[in-house]
XYZ file of C-alpha atoms in Angstrom:
423
model
C 132.139 114.105 98.491
C 134.415 113.202 95.572
C 132.420 112.071 92.493
C 134.385 108.803 92.178
C 133.684 107.853 95.810
C 129.974 108.622 95.430
C 129.691 106.608 92.208
C 131.520 103.689 93.881
C 129.011 103.827 96.751
C 126.102 103.912 94.276
C 127.537 100.864 92.486
C 127.871 98.931 95.746
C 124.321 99.795 96.816
C 122.976 98.734 93.389
C 124.860 95.415 93.745
C 123.362 94.762 97.193
C 119.839 95.697 96.113
C 119.848 93.542 92.968
C 120.378 90.412 95.057
C 116.647 90.792 95.855
C 117.100 88.949 99.153
C 115.480 91.778 101.173
C 113.153 94.718 100.391
C 115.044 97.581 98.737
C 114.042 100.138 101.380
C 115.495 97.990 104.182
C 118.751 97.460 102.219
C 119.072 101.223 101.633
C 118.358 101.968 105.319
C 120.947 99.436 106.491
C 123.525 100.841 104.035
C 122.993 104.324 105.472
C 123.323 103.000 109.041
C 126.613 101.331 108.102
C 127.924 104.426 106.283
C 127.470 107.453 108.510
C 129.809 109.513 106.295
C 127.019 110.349 103.819
C 125.159 113.626 104.284
C 121.517 114.266 103.221
C 122.472 115.173 99.635
C 124.607 112.057 99.117
C 121.882 109.889 100.637
C 119.316 111.346 98.241
C 121.619 110.594 95.296
C 122.254 107.034 96.482
C 118.584 106.234 97.109
C 117.247 107.810 93.899
C 119.963 106.119 91.826
C 119.011 102.695 93.187
C 115.282 103.273 92.698
C 115.838 104.490 89.128
C 117.800 101.298 88.380
C 114.960 99.195 89.843
C 112.325 101.078 87.838
C 114.204 100.848 84.517
C 116.060 97.592 85.010
C 115.184 95.966 81.667
C 116.162 99.095 79.726
C 119.408 99.513 81.652
C 120.266 95.807 81.306
C 119.863 96.258 77.556
C 122.087 99.365 77.461
C 124.794 98.005 79.778
C 126.938 95.543 77.755
C 128.478 92.585 79.517
C 132.236 92.213 79.643
C 132.875 95.944 80.059
C 133.518 96.266 83.768
C 131.219 95.463 86.683
C 127.566 95.412 85.629
C 126.423 97.240 88.759
C 128.727 100.176 87.933
C 127.177 100.507 84.461
C 123.683 100.374 85.934
C 124.601 102.988 88.571
C 125.963 105.292 85.839
C 122.732 104.980 83.825
C 120.547 105.603 86.872
C 122.751 108.240 88.523
C 120.659 110.925 90.207
C 122.679 114.098 89.953
C 124.254 116.625 87.564
C 125.700 115.101 84.378
C 128.997 116.993 84.599
C 129.465 115.792 88.206
C 128.898 112.195 87.067
C 131.166 112.479 84.031
C 134.054 113.699 86.190
C 134.025 110.200 87.771
C 134.048 108.299 84.450
C 136.773 106.934 82.188
C 136.884 108.160 78.575
C 135.429 104.840 77.431
C 132.507 105.194 79.876
C 131.876 108.777 78.762
C 131.662 107.695 75.126
C 129.311 104.848 75.988
C 127.080 107.152 78.074
C 126.922 109.693 75.232
C 125.774 106.890 72.891
C 123.103 105.831 75.401
C 121.871 109.433 75.653
C 121.310 109.529 71.883
C 119.028 106.465 71.849
C 115.336 107.214 71.353
C 113.583 104.980 73.882
C 110.413 105.050 71.739
C 112.291 103.036 69.082
C 113.147 100.199 71.476
C 111.294 96.932 72.097
C 108.241 97.159 74.354
C 109.900 95.285 77.243
C 112.669 97.905 77.341
C 110.017 100.630 77.474
C 107.620 99.217 80.061
C 110.283 97.615 82.323
C 107.791 95.107 83.719
C 108.095 91.314 84.023
C 106.082 89.630 81.264
C 103.727 87.864 83.695
C 102.528 91.264 84.924
C 102.058 92.876 81.506
C 99.048 90.832 80.355
C 96.740 91.413 83.372
C 97.511 95.145 83.264
C 96.824 95.397 79.507
C 93.586 93.438 79.896
C 92.332 95.835 82.570
C 93.596 99.109 81.139
C 93.725 98.790 77.340
C 94.982 102.141 75.993
C 95.766 103.307 79.535
C 98.548 100.718 79.904
C 101.273 103.152 78.788
C 100.056 106.056 80.973
C 100.237 103.612 83.912
C 103.791 102.643 82.908
C 104.777 106.331 82.815
C 103.360 106.896 86.294
C 105.118 103.810 87.714
C 108.451 105.044 86.375
C 108.196 108.233 88.423
C 108.638 108.447 92.175
C 105.495 109.057 94.233
C 104.828 112.327 96.013
C 104.263 112.477 99.755
C 100.735 112.454 101.184
C 99.919 113.468 104.743
C 96.775 112.806 106.760
C 95.667 115.540 109.131
C 94.582 114.174 112.518
C 90.851 114.976 112.442
C 90.615 114.410 116.199
C 92.857 117.358 117.048
C 93.272 119.561 113.958
C 91.630 120.977 110.835
C 93.191 120.636 107.384
C 93.236 124.366 106.381
C 94.972 125.395 109.626
C 97.597 122.646 109.336
C 98.202 123.610 105.700
C 98.891 127.208 106.782
C 101.160 126.015 109.598
C 103.200 123.890 107.182
C 103.436 126.798 104.728
C 104.935 128.968 107.506
C 107.535 126.215 108.023
C 108.368 126.414 104.296
C 106.442 123.258 103.309
C 104.009 123.796 100.439
C 101.037 121.453 100.104
C 97.732 121.078 98.283
C 94.559 119.472 99.584
C 94.087 115.928 98.248
C 91.169 115.785 95.777
C 89.286 112.878 97.389
C 90.254 112.388 101.018
C 88.886 115.103 103.347
C 91.948 114.729 105.587
C 94.791 114.681 103.064
C 97.583 117.088 102.075
C 99.917 116.345 99.165
C 103.526 117.566 99.142
C 105.815 117.911 96.133
C 108.911 117.787 98.307
C 110.054 115.249 100.890
C 111.001 117.381 103.907
C 112.384 116.019 107.178
C 108.973 115.824 108.854
C 110.304 114.618 112.209
C 111.664 118.142 112.723
C 108.266 119.753 112.040
C 106.179 120.799 115.064
C 102.896 119.620 113.477
C 104.374 116.127 113.186
C 105.812 116.104 116.724
C 102.434 116.922 118.274
C 100.548 114.348 116.175
C 98.679 116.734 113.861
C 99.950 114.910 110.740
C 100.936 111.401 109.701
C 102.405 110.165 106.415
C 99.665 108.192 104.629
C 98.832 107.754 100.946
C 95.472 109.253 99.975
C 94.270 105.828 98.817
C 94.963 104.374 102.245
C 93.050 107.264 103.834
C 90.029 106.418 101.667
C 90.011 102.843 103.033
C 89.614 104.221 106.565
C 86.907 106.606 105.349
C 85.045 103.706 103.677
C 84.897 101.770 106.953
C 82.948 104.795 108.305
C 83.465 103.840 111.969
C 81.194 105.701 114.403
C 81.446 106.927 117.977
C 81.191 104.231 120.610
C 81.465 101.255 118.259
C 83.553 98.093 118.539
C 85.913 98.059 115.541
C 88.754 95.809 114.339
C 91.639 96.669 112.014
C 92.463 93.046 111.242
C 95.867 93.432 109.523
C 96.940 96.657 111.176
C 100.680 96.639 110.367
C 102.269 99.898 111.493
C 98.808 101.346 112.079
C 98.343 104.167 109.539
C 94.700 103.234 108.931
C 94.181 102.366 112.621
C 94.969 105.954 113.592
C 92.645 107.352 110.909
C 89.826 105.047 112.090
C 90.394 106.018 115.737
C 90.038 109.694 114.817
C 86.768 108.894 112.950
C 85.501 107.318 116.173
C 86.380 110.563 118.024
C 88.500 108.551 120.461
C 85.450 106.677 121.800
C 84.433 103.000 121.653
C 87.070 100.302 121.275
C 89.401 99.809 118.320
C 91.465 96.612 118.133
C 94.626 96.681 116.003
C 95.489 93.047 115.216
C 98.526 91.818 113.325
C 100.559 88.615 113.201
C 103.759 90.689 113.447
C 104.520 92.137 116.885
C 107.455 93.935 115.236
C 105.110 95.817 112.868
C 102.806 96.722 115.749
C 105.818 98.119 117.653
C 106.055 100.783 114.946
C 102.500 101.844 115.885
C 103.415 102.711 119.488
C 105.180 106.084 118.933
C 102.554 107.064 116.341
C 99.780 106.174 118.768
C 101.423 108.228 121.514
C 101.547 111.295 119.236
C 97.976 110.869 117.989
C 96.204 111.531 121.293
C 94.096 108.379 120.855
C 93.299 106.241 123.897
C 90.687 103.924 122.321
C 93.220 101.817 120.342
C 94.212 98.354 121.619
C 97.115 96.808 119.640
C 97.463 93.019 119.910
C 99.732 90.545 118.162
C 97.867 87.394 117.079
C 99.357 84.030 116.131
C 97.182 83.564 113.024
C 93.740 84.464 111.704
C 92.130 81.763 113.899
C 93.704 83.056 117.146
C 91.780 82.656 120.442
C 91.353 86.451 120.676
C 89.416 86.343 117.399
C 87.144 83.554 118.669
C 86.338 85.508 121.859
C 85.182 88.533 119.828
C 83.143 86.568 117.262
C 79.753 88.164 116.597
C 80.497 91.233 118.751
C 82.126 93.683 116.324
C 80.440 96.570 114.437
C 83.057 97.079 111.718
C 86.075 95.160 110.432
C 88.754 96.334 108.014
C 90.828 93.608 106.364
C 93.735 95.322 104.585
C 95.078 91.951 103.527
C 98.730 90.975 102.997
C 99.190 91.175 99.229
C 101.737 91.412 96.412
C 101.983 95.185 96.956
C 102.036 95.752 93.189
C 99.952 98.903 93.585
C 102.936 100.534 95.321
C 105.501 100.180 92.500
C 106.143 103.944 92.449
C 107.529 103.573 95.982
C 108.669 99.941 95.912
C 109.847 99.201 92.358
C 111.772 96.124 93.550
C 108.460 94.310 94.149
C 107.947 93.682 90.429
C 111.210 91.674 90.427
C 110.687 90.052 93.834
C 107.120 88.836 93.248
C 106.118 86.017 90.873
C 102.961 84.209 89.742
C 103.767 81.565 92.367
C 104.071 84.064 95.226
C 100.800 85.715 94.144
C 99.024 82.320 94.031
C 100.200 81.624 97.601
C 99.026 85.089 98.656
C 95.534 84.491 97.234
C 95.032 81.402 99.427
C 96.081 83.419 102.486
C 93.825 86.371 101.561
C 90.724 84.177 101.236
C 91.407 82.511 104.605
C 91.999 85.825 106.396
C 88.833 87.405 104.984
C 86.732 84.375 105.978
C 88.106 84.421 109.541
C 87.702 88.175 109.947
C 84.071 87.971 108.789
C 83.219 85.844 111.849
C 83.824 88.857 114.093
C 80.852 90.841 112.796
C 77.459 91.125 114.386
C 74.287 91.543 112.277
C 74.266 94.962 110.622
C 78.073 95.115 110.823
C 80.261 96.338 107.964
C 83.165 94.364 106.440
C 85.792 96.021 104.208
C 88.326 93.919 102.274
C 91.230 95.858 100.749
C 94.624 95.381 99.094
C 97.324 97.566 97.589
C 97.461 95.242 94.572
C 96.404 95.830 90.958
C 95.842 92.135 90.149
C 92.236 90.900 89.744
C 92.992 87.542 91.405
C 93.879 89.358 94.657
C 90.930 91.723 94.345
C 87.688 91.108 92.450
C 88.171 87.325 92.420
C 88.532 87.197 96.229
C 85.509 89.473 96.723
C 83.296 87.520 94.322
C 84.254 84.162 95.861
C 83.496 85.500 99.364
C 80.074 86.786 98.270
C 79.240 83.448 96.634
C 80.246 81.470 99.752
C 78.604 83.727 102.372
C 74.903 84.358 101.783
C 74.633 86.223 105.105
C 76.806 89.023 103.667
C 75.367 91.489 101.130
C 77.795 93.504 98.940
C 77.447 97.288 99.174
C 78.038 99.691 96.295
C 81.276 101.582 97.035
C 80.411 104.452 94.668
C 77.212 105.063 96.631
C 78.999 104.840 99.997
C 81.690 107.336 98.962
C 79.095 109.729 97.509
C 77.206 109.622 100.820
C 80.502 110.426 102.558
C 80.722 113.574 100.368
C 83.761 112.344 98.384
C 83.931 114.405 95.193
C 83.620 112.546 91.903
C 83.263 109.269 93.814
C 82.156 107.310 90.729
C 85.565 107.899 89.101
C 87.209 105.968 91.967
C 85.201 102.819 91.346
C 84.849 99.855 89.041
C 82.576 96.858 88.775
C 80.915 94.499 86.328
C 79.689 96.359 83.234
C 81.391 99.562 84.440
C 79.456 99.565 87.702
C 80.648 101.127 90.947
C 80.677 98.093 93.225
C 84.396 98.271 94.098
C 86.958 100.927 94.952
C 89.691 100.724 92.277
C 92.473 103.327 92.485
C 95.292 103.678 89.929
C 98.438 105.841 90.116
C 97.965 107.333 86.622
C 94.266 108.120 87.121
C 94.074 109.200 90.738
C 97.623 110.125 91.805
C 97.455 107.489 94.575
C 98.985 104.055 94.964
C 96.972 101.239 93.371
C 94.225 100.170 95.789
C 91.169 97.918 95.778
C 88.311 97.628 98.269
C 85.044 95.707 98.517
C 82.407 96.262 101.205
C 79.674 94.043 102.671
C 77.021 94.334 105.371
C 76.137 91.311 107.527
C 72.437 90.502 107.319
């Protein structure tokens, strides 16, 4: 494709994305559906350009002067994912000079906001939690995430699948914590891989795999994945149960559950029962109250632990949207807890890095529900033979009460989990 045409397309996609009226990944997908003329290489350039602009928006806003052509074009030039000489062949002399000046700027000399590229309301809670690790986190968030796979433990073993992928030209390493995970450096077209077609692998971040592991569902149990979404954790839990017992996948979005159907068909699982519910107090929930062995509540959240993959979230979320989310999270957790029978296990999880969505919710639940006793996550993971389990945890006075995963420490998305047993 001609460089000018590709840069024009990048500029248009940047313009559409920066409206922030829909998630960036859905805008990119729709753009590709509307523009079938782009091949795989052009699509990679378009997507990576947009995500670079989203990651470094404050820096690029600073470098892109107003009144010098369309802003989105300047941002697309700064974020362009491709060879420099290819890009420069699409630029005017004035743009080339400006880009050369930008290249000479030492980012370390700039103001902090142009270096961390985070909204101010998010900076303080991250600094308070991380101290000197704030900048390593920033560095990790400004890079794209790798691709983690979960091997279907019901049908396959990790070493054999790793060899099979290697024969197909896909290199992987075993994830350090999850016993089912493989991490890829590349992003191959997995739908064309035989291991994917037969259900031996699913795309799932290692942190998400650990949530399923922490639930520790057993053969023959009654289990609920309360906010199942597209079912990544549901499938992992079903494999833990060795396709026995009964696993309910509840979600308020029938559309999200639809995405589970083809994955479920590939997985070989027959113990999973997806069901759309109207809200957390749905009649289905009432009928199962006191009958369930284990419940996972992967609550709707700000998603700020996934900024490597979804950098638009830091611009689309706000303190107000988080405050609304917290009310919803507390209500969902309280409703889900009613399902458990004595001796049952409850896991509350988010992919957020904010204490108000995590520790604050867990502590308030413990205080309000004397029939639930918190369990030590570090101990649970150690018993599950997870290596270096203590390093995955946090708690008061550096305890190990909670799972607390960070991109810069663990190479996963940011995750939190708390666990209780019903007395």
